[in-house]
Amino acid sequence: MTSSFQSAKRTGMRTFITATAIVLLLQTAVAPLSGVAVAASSSTDTKVTTASSTTIYKTFQSMLYKKNGLPAADTYLESHIKKVTKHHATLMVLQLENARLKALSAMTDRLLVPNVQDKMIKAYKLNDSLTKLMERTQDSDLRALLKEARDSGYRLVMLEGSLYPIMNYAAFVKYNSEIKEDISSYISIMTRETKNLPADDGALVIGYQEILLRALGQERFLELHPKSNRAKQVHNLLNSYTLYTFYGLNNTPLFDYDTNKMVANAQRGYNGVLQRLASVDSEFLTKLDAFMDVVKESKYEKTAAVEKWLEQNVPVSDYANY
């Protein structure tokens, strides 16, 4: 049986995942055309007529918004995306993301039903995909549910002892060559983010150099595409990585709770990236370099001077995505 403690943890994590999905959904749904050109088709679209492209676009929408329409809509999009304008292709990919985000909460609820979760965990082995888990179970109902989750655009992760569906952004990569550059770059950022989640159970689970490299990629995106339809999502992601960089998380603080010293791996990682990328023009790296100067003067201890610098230059309230 599922203990009340496990149930509470599942409820809390489900709430977190749902809240994250809702935030993304609200950000993506408010202005579906923002940052996506609505002018006439570009020269690369000359072989595609506007009328035929519009017909495919409308058919996709009708499929997408049907009950349990995600798998069929994705299949249709994959087979028709080369027959539409880049504008329509981009819109359809964005709408597919919106629909998957909206449906994620319901799929999470279905997978967290205690007897379903128990069957999944019994069959699960480390890093199993939904496909692999389907192969391990003899339960036909569970196999059908796992197949629906996979075909709807989700992947499986183990978080705090329970199995959850999350967005599988790698499933969008097949569309990158057919859509606008900014959305293609956004998908690449989100694929990296969801392929290896940065945190689990209040702790960072990726390296300090990886944190910086992801933040730099996000910063670069915002410099190149400030008016992108997905700029707000990337901006919020950069806010999170700023807090990871300068504070860590509760269970992996940047400065050890007992010694008050900066974590050794962070010292090496930050100094290494700053040295290696010294010639890169980056506001984020400039801020980190100034921070490390203060930290080094404090012999890598979290002194009053370090705390004051953080309060003045990286106040938590400015970067928390409430």
PDB file of N, CA and C in Angstrom, residues 110-211:
ATOM      1  N   ARG A 110      -3.834  10.742 -13.788  1.00  0.00           N
ATOM      2  CA  ARG A 110      -4.100   9.351 -14.159  1.00  0.00           C
ATOM      3  C   ARG A 110      -2.938   8.433 -13.786  1.00  0.00           C
ATOM      4  N   LEU A 111      -1.708   8.919 -13.938  1.00  0.00           N
ATOM      5  CA  LEU A 111      -0.547   8.096 -13.610  1.00  0.00           C
ATOM      6  C   LEU A 111      -0.272   8.035 -12.112  1.00  0.00           C
ATOM      7  N   LEU A 112      -0.805   8.986 -11.352  1.00  0.00           N
ATOM      8  CA  LEU A 112      -0.580   8.992  -9.915  1.00  0.00           C
ATOM      9  C   LEU A 112      -1.668   8.262  -9.127  1.00  0.00           C
ATOM     10  N   VAL A 113      -2.654   7.698  -9.805  1.00  0.00           N
ATOM     11  CA  VAL A 113      -3.622   6.846  -9.102  1.00  0.00           C
ATOM     12  C   VAL A 113      -2.831   5.739  -8.408  1.00  0.00           C
ATOM     13  N   PRO A 114      -3.042   5.525  -7.093  1.00  0.00           N
ATOM     14  CA  PRO A 114      -2.177   4.611  -6.318  1.00  0.00           C
ATOM     15  C   PRO A 114      -1.935   3.242  -6.949  1.00  0.00           C
ATOM     16  N   ASN A 115      -2.984   2.563  -7.417  1.00  0.00           N
ATOM     17  CA  ASN A 115      -2.742   1.214  -7.958  1.00  0.00           C
ATOM     18  C   ASN A 115      -1.989   1.264  -9.285  1.00  0.00           C
ATOM     19  N   VAL A 116      -2.193   2.343 -10.069  1.00  0.00           N
ATOM     20  CA  VAL A 116      -1.441   2.522 -11.314  1.00  0.00           C
ATOM     21  C   VAL A 116       0.028   2.797 -11.002  1.00  0.00           C
ATOM     22  N   GLN A 117       0.258   3.685 -10.043  1.00  0.00           N
ATOM     23  CA  GLN A 117       1.627   4.024  -9.653  1.00  0.00           C
ATOM     24  C   GLN A 117       2.363   2.803  -9.108  1.00  0.00           C
ATOM     25  N   ASP A 118       1.672   2.003  -8.307  1.00  0.00           N
ATOM     26  CA  ASP A 118       2.302   0.810  -7.734  1.00  0.00           C
ATOM     27  C   ASP A 118       2.705  -0.179  -8.822  1.00  0.00           C
ATOM     28  N   LYS A 119       1.854  -0.359  -9.832  1.00  0.00           N
ATOM     29  CA  LYS A 119       2.181  -1.264 -10.939  1.00  0.00           C
ATOM     30  C   LYS A 119       3.374  -0.731 -11.730  1.00  0.00           C
ATOM     31  N   MET A 120       3.410   0.575 -11.929  1.00  0.00           N
ATOM     32  CA  MET A 120       4.513   1.177 -12.673  1.00  0.00           C
ATOM     33  C   MET A 120       5.834   0.999 -11.940  1.00  0.00           C
ATOM     34  N   ILE A 121       5.819   1.293 -10.656  1.00  0.00           N
ATOM     35  CA  ILE A 121       7.051   1.220  -9.865  1.00  0.00           C
ATOM     36  C   ILE A 121       7.550  -0.219  -9.762  1.00  0.00           C
ATOM     37  N   LYS A 122       6.618  -1.163  -9.688  1.00  0.00           N
ATOM     38  CA  LYS A 122       6.998  -2.575  -9.609  1.00  0.00           C
ATOM     39  C   LYS A 122       7.756  -3.011 -10.861  1.00  0.00           C
ATOM     40  N   ALA A 123       7.354  -2.482 -12.028  1.00  0.00           N
ATOM     41  CA  ALA A 123       7.980  -2.869 -13.291  1.00  0.00           C
ATOM     42  C   ALA A 123       9.170  -1.988 -13.662  1.00  0.00           C
ATOM     43  N   TYR A 124       9.270  -0.822 -13.041  1.00  0.00           N
ATOM     44  CA  TYR A 124      10.245   0.197 -13.449  1.00  0.00           C
ATOM     45  C   TYR A 124      11.685  -0.176 -13.098  1.00  0.00           C
ATOM     46  N   LYS A 125      12.590   0.166 -14.020  1.00  0.00           N
ATOM     47  CA  LYS A 125      14.027   0.089 -13.773  1.00  0.00           C
ATOM     48  C   LYS A 125      14.624   1.454 -14.106  1.00  0.00           C
ATOM     49  N   LEU A 126      15.754   1.765 -13.493  1.00  0.00           N
ATOM     50  CA  LEU A 126      16.363   3.092 -13.600  1.00  0.00           C
ATOM     51  C   LEU A 126      16.427   3.579 -15.043  1.00  0.00           C
ATOM     52  N   ASN A 127      15.936   4.813 -15.243  1.00  0.00           N
ATOM     53  CA  ASN A 127      15.970   5.503 -16.532  1.00  0.00           C
ATOM     54  C   ASN A 127      15.084   4.872 -17.602  1.00  0.00           C
ATOM     55  N   ASP A 128      14.124   4.058 -17.198  1.00  0.00           N
ATOM     56  CA  ASP A 128      13.187   3.501 -18.163  1.00  0.00           C
ATOM     57  C   ASP A 128      12.402   4.607 -18.860  1.00  0.00           C
ATOM     58  N   SER A 129      12.210   4.453 -20.146  1.00  0.00           N
ATOM     59  CA  SER A 129      11.313   5.332 -20.891  1.00  0.00           C
ATOM     60  C   SER A 129       9.903   4.761 -20.791  1.00  0.00           C
ATOM     61  N   LEU A 130       8.926   5.514 -21.272  1.00  0.00           N
ATOM     62  CA  LEU A 130       7.558   4.990 -21.311  1.00  0.00           C
ATOM     63  C   LEU A 130       7.493   3.740 -22.180  1.00  0.00           C
ATOM     64  N   THR A 131       8.224   3.746 -23.289  1.00  0.00           N
ATOM     65  CA  THR A 131       8.241   2.576 -24.178  1.00  0.00           C
ATOM     66  C   THR A 131       8.826   1.370 -23.471  1.00  0.00           C
ATOM     67  N   LYS A 132       9.924   1.551 -22.776  1.00  0.00           N
ATOM     68  CA  LYS A 132      10.561   0.447 -22.071  1.00  0.00           C
ATOM     69  C   LYS A 132       9.662  -0.083 -20.959  1.00  0.00           C
ATOM     70  N   LEU A 133       8.997   0.821 -20.268  1.00  0.00           N
ATOM     71  CA  LEU A 133       8.093   0.393 -19.193  1.00  0.00           C
ATOM     72  C   LEU A 133       6.899  -0.371 -19.779  1.00  0.00           C
ATOM     73  N   MET A 134       6.428   0.031 -20.946  1.00  0.00           N
ATOM     74  CA  MET A 134       5.355  -0.699 -21.623  1.00  0.00           C
ATOM     75  C   MET A 134       5.777  -2.147 -21.882  1.00  0.00           C
ATOM     76  N   GLU A 135       7.041  -2.331 -22.251  1.00  0.00           N
ATOM     77  CA  GLU A 135       7.542  -3.669 -22.556  1.00  0.00           C
ATOM     78  C   GLU A 135       7.668  -4.528 -21.304  1.00  0.00           C
ATOM     79  N   ARG A 136       7.823  -3.882 -20.159  1.00  0.00           N
ATOM     80  CA  ARG A 136       8.050  -4.632 -18.922  1.00  0.00           C
ATOM     81  C   ARG A 136       6.762  -5.102 -18.257  1.00  0.00           C
ATOM     82  N   THR A 137       5.651  -4.440 -18.550  1.00  0.00           N
ATOM     83  CA  THR A 137       4.413  -4.782 -17.854  1.00  0.00           C
ATOM     84  C   THR A 137       3.546  -5.721 -18.684  1.00  0.00           C
ATOM     85  N   GLN A 138       2.814  -6.597 -17.999  1.00  0.00           N
ATOM     86  CA  GLN A 138       1.892  -7.516 -18.649  1.00  0.00           C
ATOM     87  C   GLN A 138       0.457  -6.996 -18.576  1.00  0.00           C
ATOM     88  N   ASP A 139       0.281  -5.872 -17.886  1.00  0.00           N
ATOM     89  CA  ASP A 139      -1.049  -5.306 -17.687  1.00  0.00           C
ATOM     90  C   ASP A 139      -1.458  -4.518 -18.943  1.00  0.00           C
ATOM     91  N   SER A 140      -2.466  -4.989 -19.651  1.00  0.00           N
ATOM     92  CA  SER A 140      -2.856  -4.367 -20.917  1.00  0.00           C
ATOM     93  C   SER A 140      -3.397  -2.953 -20.729  1.00  0.00           C
ATOM     94  N   ASP A 141      -4.122  -2.731 -19.635  1.00  0.00           N
ATOM     95  CA  ASP A 141      -4.651  -1.394 -19.371  1.00  0.00           C
ATOM     96  C   ASP A 141      -3.528  -0.404 -19.097  1.00  0.00           C
ATOM     97  N   LEU A 142      -2.538  -0.850 -18.336  1.00  0.00           N
ATOM     98  CA  LEU A 142      -1.402   0.017 -18.043  1.00  0.00           C
ATOM     99  C   LEU A 142      -0.601   0.296 -19.306  1.00  0.00           C
ATOM    100  N   ARG A 143      -0.419  -0.720 -20.132  1.00  0.00           N
ATOM    101  CA  ARG A 143       0.310  -0.521 -21.391  1.00  0.00           C
ATOM    102  C   ARG A 143      -0.389   0.516 -22.260  1.00  0.00           C
ATOM    103  N   ALA A 144      -1.708   0.433 -22.312  1.00  0.00           N
ATOM    104  CA  ALA A 144      -2.471   1.388 -23.124  1.00  0.00           C
ATOM    105  C   ALA A 144      -2.319   2.804 -22.586  1.00  0.00           C
ATOM    106  N   LEU A 145      -2.324   2.953 -21.263  1.00  0.00           N
ATOM    107  CA  LEU A 145      -2.168   4.277 -20.651  1.00  0.00           C
ATOM    108  C   LEU A 145      -0.775   4.835 -20.916  1.00  0.00           C
ATOM    109  N   LEU A 146       0.251   4.002 -20.776  1.00  0.00           N
ATOM    110  CA  LEU A 146       1.623   4.437 -21.012  1.00  0.00           C
ATOM    111  C   LEU A 146       1.829   4.822 -22.478  1.00  0.00           C
ATOM    112  N   LYS A 147       1.209   4.057 -23.385  1.00  0.00           N
ATOM    113  CA  LYS A 147       1.304   4.379 -24.806  1.00  0.00           C
ATOM    114  C   LYS A 147       0.640   5.718 -25.094  1.00  0.00           C
ATOM    115  N   GLU A 148      -0.509   5.958 -24.479  1.00  0.00           N
ATOM    116  CA  GLU A 148      -1.196   7.237 -24.669  1.00  0.00           C
ATOM    117  C   GLU A 148      -0.338   8.392 -24.166  1.00  0.00           C
ATOM    118  N   ALA A 149       0.310   8.200 -23.019  1.00  0.00           N
ATOM    119  CA  ALA A 149       1.180   9.244 -22.471  1.00  0.00           C
ATOM    120  C   ALA A 149       2.353   9.521 -23.405  1.00  0.00           C
ATOM    121  N   ARG A 150       2.972   8.469 -23.894  1.00  0.00           N
ATOM    122  CA  ARG A 150       4.114   8.643 -24.814  1.00  0.00           C
ATOM    123  C   ARG A 150       3.686   9.336 -26.098  1.00  0.00           C
ATOM    124  N   ASP A 151       2.595   8.866 -26.701  1.00  0.00           N
ATOM    125  CA  ASP A 151       2.148   9.404 -27.981  1.00  0.00           C
ATOM    126  C   ASP A 151       1.546  10.804 -27.850  1.00  0.00           C
ATOM    127  N   SER A 152       1.221  11.189 -26.613  1.00  0.00           N
ATOM    128  CA  SER A 152       0.701  12.538 -26.374  1.00  0.00           C
ATOM    129  C   SER A 152       1.813  13.549 -26.167  1.00  0.00           C
ATOM    130  N   GLY A 153       3.073  13.071 -26.160  1.00  0.00           N
ATOM    131  CA  GLY A 153       4.206  13.996 -26.091  1.00  0.00           C
ATOM    132  C   GLY A 153       4.852  14.131 -24.730  1.00  0.00           C
ATOM    133  N   TYR A 154       4.728  13.095 -23.903  1.00  0.00           N
ATOM    134  CA  TYR A 154       5.307  13.157 -22.566  1.00  0.00           C
ATOM    135  C   TYR A 154       6.412  12.114 -22.405  1.00  0.00           C
ATOM    136  N   ARG A 155       7.251  12.347 -21.436  1.00  0.00           N
ATOM    137  CA  ARG A 155       8.265  11.367 -21.060  1.00  0.00           C
ATOM    138  C   ARG A 155       8.165  11.089 -19.572  1.00  0.00           C
ATOM    139  N   LEU A 156       8.831  10.054 -19.117  1.00  0.00           N
ATOM    140  CA  LEU A 156       8.703   9.583 -17.739  1.00  0.00           C
ATOM    141  C   LEU A 156       9.924   9.973 -16.927  1.00  0.00           C
ATOM    142  N   VAL A 157       9.682  10.461 -15.702  1.00  0.00           N
ATOM    143  CA  VAL A 157      10.786  10.744 -14.787  1.00  0.00           C
ATOM    144  C   VAL A 157      10.426  10.255 -13.388  1.00  0.00           C
ATOM    145  N   MET A 158      11.450   9.844 -12.659  1.00  0.00           N
ATOM    146  CA  MET A 158      11.289   9.483 -11.251  1.00  0.00           C
ATOM    147  C   MET A 158      11.652  10.697 -10.415  1.00  0.00           C
ATOM    148  N   LEU A 159      10.703  11.193  -9.622  1.00  0.00           N
ATOM    149  CA  LEU A 159      10.926  12.345  -8.753  1.00  0.00           C
ATOM    150  C   LEU A 159      10.425  12.024  -7.354  1.00  0.00           C
ATOM    151  N   GLU A 160      11.332  12.105  -6.401  1.00  0.00           N
ATOM    152  CA  GLU A 160      10.987  11.884  -5.002  1.00  0.00           C
ATOM    153  C   GLU A 160      10.252  10.563  -4.799  1.00  0.00           C
ATOM    154  N   GLY A 161      10.683   9.533  -5.517  1.00  0.00           N
ATOM    155  CA  GLY A 161      10.137   8.198  -5.308  1.00  0.00           C
ATOM    156  C   GLY A 161       8.880   7.876  -6.086  1.00  0.00           C
ATOM    157  N   SER A 162       8.399   8.783  -6.911  1.00  0.00           N
ATOM    158  CA  SER A 162       7.207   8.525  -7.714  1.00  0.00           C
ATOM    159  C   SER A 162       7.505   8.798  -9.186  1.00  0.00           C
ATOM    160  N   LEU A 163       6.715   8.183 -10.074  1.00  0.00           N
ATOM    161  CA  LEU A 163       6.908   8.331 -11.509  1.00  0.00           C
ATOM    162  C   LEU A 163       5.922   9.344 -12.067  1.00  0.00           C
ATOM    163  N   TYR A 164       6.440  10.332 -12.790  1.00  0.00           N
ATOM    164  CA  TYR A 164       5.634  11.429 -13.314  1.00  0.00           C
ATOM    165  C   TYR A 164       5.828  11.573 -14.820  1.00  0.00           C
ATOM    166  N   PRO A 165       4.786  12.030 -15.513  1.00  0.00           N
ATOM    167  CA  PRO A 165       4.973  12.439 -16.909  1.00  0.00           C
ATOM    168  C   PRO A 165       5.411  13.902 -16.940  1.00  0.00           C
ATOM    169  N   ILE A 166       6.340  14.217 -17.814  1.00  0.00           N
ATOM    170  CA  ILE A 166       6.705  15.614 -18.045  1.00  0.00           C
ATOM    171  C   ILE A 166       6.756  15.836 -19.552  1.00  0.00           C
ATOM    172  N   MET A 167       6.827  17.093 -19.952  1.00  0.00           N
ATOM    173  CA  MET A 167       6.894  17.405 -21.375  1.00  0.00           C
ATOM    174  C   MET A 167       8.148  16.781 -22.003  1.00  0.00           C
ATOM    175  N   ASN A 168       7.947  16.142 -23.140  1.00  0.00           N
ATOM    176  CA  ASN A 168       9.054  15.567 -23.883  1.00  0.00           C
ATOM    177  C   ASN A 168       9.391  16.492 -25.055  1.00  0.00           C
ATOM    178  N   TYR A 169      10.207  17.496 -24.774  1.00  0.00           N
ATOM    179  CA  TYR A 169      10.514  18.476 -25.815  1.00  0.00           C
ATOM    180  C   TYR A 169      11.356  17.890 -26.941  1.00  0.00           C
ATOM    181  N   ALA A 170      12.020  16.761 -26.682  1.00  0.00           N
ATOM    182  CA  ALA A 170      12.763  16.114 -27.766  1.00  0.00           C
ATOM    183  C   ALA A 170      11.823  15.683 -28.890  1.00  0.00           C
ATOM    184  N   ALA A 171      10.536  15.482 -28.568  1.00  0.00           N
ATOM    185  CA  ALA A 171       9.555  15.089 -29.577  1.00  0.00           C
ATOM    186  C   ALA A 171       9.231  16.224 -30.541  1.00  0.00           C
ATOM    187  N   PHE A 172       9.643  17.447 -30.198  1.00  0.00           N
ATOM    188  CA  PHE A 172       9.423  18.596 -31.088  1.00  0.00           C
ATOM    189  C   PHE A 172      10.606  18.824 -32.032  1.00  0.00           C
ATOM    190  N   VAL A 173      11.745  18.231 -31.724  1.00  0.00           N
ATOM    191  CA  VAL A 173      12.967  18.518 -32.478  1.00  0.00           C
ATOM    192  C   VAL A 173      12.807  18.204 -33.962  1.00  0.00           C
ATOM    193  N   LYS A 174      12.002  17.194 -34.284  1.00  0.00           N
ATOM    194  CA  LYS A 174      11.794  16.808 -35.686  1.00  0.00           C
ATOM    195  C   LYS A 174      11.205  17.943 -36.519  1.00  0.00           C
ATOM    196  N   TYR A 175      10.646  18.953 -35.853  1.00  0.00           N
ATOM    197  CA  TYR A 175      10.034  20.078 -36.554  1.00  0.00           C
ATOM    198  C   TYR A 175      10.971  21.284 -36.682  1.00  0.00           C
ATOM    199  N   ASN A 176      12.118  21.240 -36.064  1.00  0.00           N
ATOM    200  CA  ASN A 176      12.973  22.433 -35.966  1.00  0.00           C
ATOM    201  C   ASN A 176      13.363  23.036 -37.307  1.00  0.00           C
ATOM    202  N   SER A 177      13.602  22.204 -38.281  1.00  0.00           N
ATOM    203  CA  SER A 177      14.063  22.736 -39.577  1.00  0.00           C
ATOM    204  C   SER A 177      12.941  23.402 -40.366  1.00  0.00           C
ATOM    205  N   GLU A 178      11.703  23.242 -39.931  1.00  0.00           N
ATOM    206  CA  GLU A 178      10.562  23.771 -40.684  1.00  0.00           C
ATOM    207  C   GLU A 178       9.933  25.011 -40.047  1.00  0.00           C
ATOM    208  N   ILE A 179      10.441  25.444 -38.898  1.00  0.00           N
ATOM    209  CA  ILE A 179       9.796  26.533 -38.162  1.00  0.00           C
ATOM    210  C   ILE A 179      10.730  27.724 -37.990  1.00  0.00           C
ATOM    211  N   LYS A 180      10.202  28.813 -37.456  1.00  0.00           N
ATOM    212  CA  LYS A 180      10.981  30.033 -37.240  1.00  0.00           C
ATOM    213  C   LYS A 180      12.180  29.757 -36.323  1.00  0.00           C
ATOM    214  N   GLU A 181      13.242  30.499 -36.575  1.00  0.00           N
ATOM    215  CA  GLU A 181      14.500  30.261 -35.868  1.00  0.00           C
ATOM    216  C   GLU A 181      14.356  30.405 -34.350  1.00  0.00           C
ATOM    217  N   ASP A 182      13.594  31.394 -33.887  1.00  0.00           N
ATOM    218  CA  ASP A 182      13.489  31.602 -32.451  1.00  0.00           C
ATOM    219  C   ASP A 182      12.779  30.436 -31.765  1.00  0.00           C
ATOM    220  N   ILE A 183      11.750  29.890 -32.385  1.00  0.00           N
ATOM    221  CA  ILE A 183      11.031  28.778 -31.772  1.00  0.00           C
ATOM    222  C   ILE A 183      11.860  27.501 -31.843  1.00  0.00           C
ATOM    223  N   SER A 184      12.611  27.357 -32.921  1.00  0.00           N
ATOM    224  CA  SER A 184      13.544  26.225 -33.008  1.00  0.00           C
ATOM    225  C   SER A 184      14.571  26.285 -31.876  1.00  0.00           C
ATOM    226  N   SER A 185      15.108  27.476 -31.611  1.00  0.00           N
ATOM    227  CA  SER A 185      16.079  27.649 -30.518  1.00  0.00           C
ATOM    228  C   SER A 185      15.424  27.405 -29.167  1.00  0.00           C
ATOM    229  N   TYR A 186      14.198  27.855 -29.006  1.00  0.00           N
ATOM    230  CA  TYR A 186      13.453  27.628 -27.763  1.00  0.00           C
ATOM    231  C   TYR A 186      13.276  26.137 -27.511  1.00  0.00           C
ATOM    232  N   ILE A 187      12.917  25.397 -28.546  1.00  0.00           N
ATOM    233  CA  ILE A 187      12.742  23.950 -28.396  1.00  0.00           C
ATOM    234  C   ILE A 187      14.055  23.293 -27.989  1.00  0.00           C
ATOM    235  N   SER A 188      15.157  23.750 -28.554  1.00  0.00           N
ATOM    236  CA  SER A 188      16.465  23.194 -28.187  1.00  0.00           C
ATOM    237  C   SER A 188      16.775  23.460 -26.717  1.00  0.00           C
ATOM    238  N   ILE A 189      16.464  24.655 -26.246  1.00  0.00           N
ATOM    239  CA  ILE A 189      16.676  24.997 -24.834  1.00  0.00           C
ATOM    240  C   ILE A 189      15.824  24.107 -23.935  1.00  0.00           C
ATOM    241  N   MET A 190      14.558  23.946 -24.287  1.00  0.00           N
ATOM    242  CA  MET A 190      13.656  23.160 -23.453  1.00  0.00           C
ATOM    243  C   MET A 190      13.965  21.665 -23.527  1.00  0.00           C
ATOM    244  N   THR A 191      14.482  21.219 -24.650  1.00  0.00           N
ATOM    245  CA  THR A 191      14.896  19.815 -24.762  1.00  0.00           C
ATOM    246  C   THR A 191      16.045  19.531 -23.804  1.00  0.00           C
ATOM    247  N   ARG A 192      17.014  20.433 -23.767  1.00  0.00           N
ATOM    248  CA  ARG A 192      18.139  20.270 -22.847  1.00  0.00           C
ATOM    249  C   ARG A 192      17.659  20.314 -21.395  1.00  0.00           C
ATOM    250  N   GLU A 193      16.680  21.183 -21.146  1.00  0.00           N
ATOM    251  CA  GLU A 193      16.158  21.358 -19.791  1.00  0.00           C
ATOM    252  C   GLU A 193      15.424  20.120 -19.299  1.00  0.00           C
ATOM    253  N   THR A 194      14.610  19.503 -20.154  1.00  0.00           N
ATOM    254  CA  THR A 194      13.782  18.376 -19.724  1.00  0.00           C
ATOM    255  C   THR A 194      14.457  17.020 -19.922  1.00  0.00           C
ATOM    256  N   LYS A 195      15.480  16.966 -20.747  1.00  0.00           N
ATOM    257  CA  LYS A 195      16.213  15.710 -20.911  1.00  0.00           C
ATOM    258  C   LYS A 195      16.980  15.378 -19.644  1.00  0.00           C
ATOM    259  N   ASN A 196      17.555  16.402 -19.024  1.00  0.00           N
ATOM    260  CA  ASN A 196      18.234  16.245 -17.734  1.00  0.00           C
ATOM    261  C   ASN A 196      17.740  17.365 -16.823  1.00  0.00           C
ATOM    262  N   LEU A 197      16.756  17.048 -15.990  1.00  0.00           N
ATOM    263  CA  LEU A 197      16.178  18.058 -15.110  1.00  0.00           C
ATOM    264  C   LEU A 197      17.244  18.622 -14.178  1.00  0.00           C
ATOM    265  N   PRO A 198      17.197  19.914 -13.890  1.00  0.00           N
ATOM    266  CA  PRO A 198      18.246  20.527 -13.072  1.00  0.00           C
ATOM    267  C   PRO A 198      18.148  20.202 -11.591  1.00  0.00           C
ATOM    268  N   ALA A 199      16.962  19.829 -11.124  1.00  0.00           N
ATOM    269  CA  ALA A 199      16.775  19.660  -9.679  1.00  0.00           C
ATOM    270  C   ALA A 199      15.815  18.525  -9.371  1.00  0.00           C
ATOM    271  N   ASP A 200      15.985  17.963  -8.176  1.00  0.00           N
ATOM    272  CA  ASP A 200      15.081  16.922  -7.675  1.00  0.00           C
ATOM    273  C   ASP A 200      15.109  16.962  -6.163  1.00  0.00           C
ATOM    274  N   ASP A 201      13.944  16.974  -5.552  1.00  0.00           N
ATOM    275  CA  ASP A 201      13.827  16.938  -4.095  1.00  0.00           C
ATOM    276  C   ASP A 201      14.611  18.075  -3.428  1.00  0.00           C
ATOM    277  N   GLY A 202      14.489  19.275  -3.989  1.00  0.00           N
ATOM    278  CA  GLY A 202      15.132  20.441  -3.392  1.00  0.00           C
ATOM    279  C   GLY A 202      16.639  20.477  -3.531  1.00  0.00           C
ATOM    280  N   ALA A 203      17.169  19.712  -4.498  1.00  0.00           N
ATOM    281  CA  ALA A 203      18.623  19.663  -4.682  1.00  0.00           C
ATOM    282  C   ALA A 203      18.974  19.770  -6.159  1.00  0.00           C
ATOM    283  N   LEU A 204      20.063  20.447  -6.460  1.00  0.00           N
ATOM    284  CA  LEU A 204      20.567  20.499  -7.823  1.00  0.00           C
ATOM    285  C   LEU A 204      21.155  19.147  -8.189  1.00  0.00           C
ATOM    286  N   VAL A 205      20.858  18.676  -9.390  1.00  0.00           N
ATOM    287  CA  VAL A 205      21.365  17.369  -9.814  1.00  0.00           C
ATOM    288  C   VAL A 205      22.155  17.469 -11.118  1.00  0.00           C
ATOM    289  N   ILE A 206      22.487  18.685 -11.531  1.00  0.00           N
ATOM    290  CA  ILE A 206      23.400  18.885 -12.660  1.00  0.00           C
ATOM    291  C   ILE A 206      24.610  19.657 -12.136  1.00  0.00           C
ATOM    292  N   GLY A 207      25.706  19.604 -12.885  1.00  0.00           N
ATOM    293  CA  GLY A 207      26.935  20.235 -12.435  1.00  0.00           C
ATOM    294  C   GLY A 207      26.899  21.748 -12.511  1.00  0.00           C
ATOM    295  N   TYR A 208      27.816  22.383 -11.812  1.00  0.00           N
ATOM    296  CA  TYR A 208      27.849  23.845 -11.766  1.00  0.00           C
ATOM    297  C   TYR A 208      28.217  24.461 -13.110  1.00  0.00           C
ATOM    298  N   GLN A 209      29.090  23.812 -13.859  1.00  0.00           N
ATOM    299  CA  GLN A 209      29.402  24.342 -15.193  1.00  0.00           C
ATOM    300  C   GLN A 209      28.196  24.207 -16.114  1.00  0.00           C
ATOM    301  N   GLU A 210      27.462  23.121 -15.988  1.00  0.00           N
ATOM    302  CA  GLU A 210      26.253  22.943 -16.801  1.00  0.00           C
ATOM    303  C   GLU A 210      25.221  24.019 -16.477  1.00  0.00           C
ATOM    304  N   ILE A 211      25.106  24.377 -15.211  1.00  0.00           N
ATOM    305  CA  ILE A 211      24.193  25.461 -14.819  1.00  0.00           C
ATOM    306  C   ILE A 211      24.557  26.743 -15.565  1.00  0.00           C
TER     307      ILE A 211
END
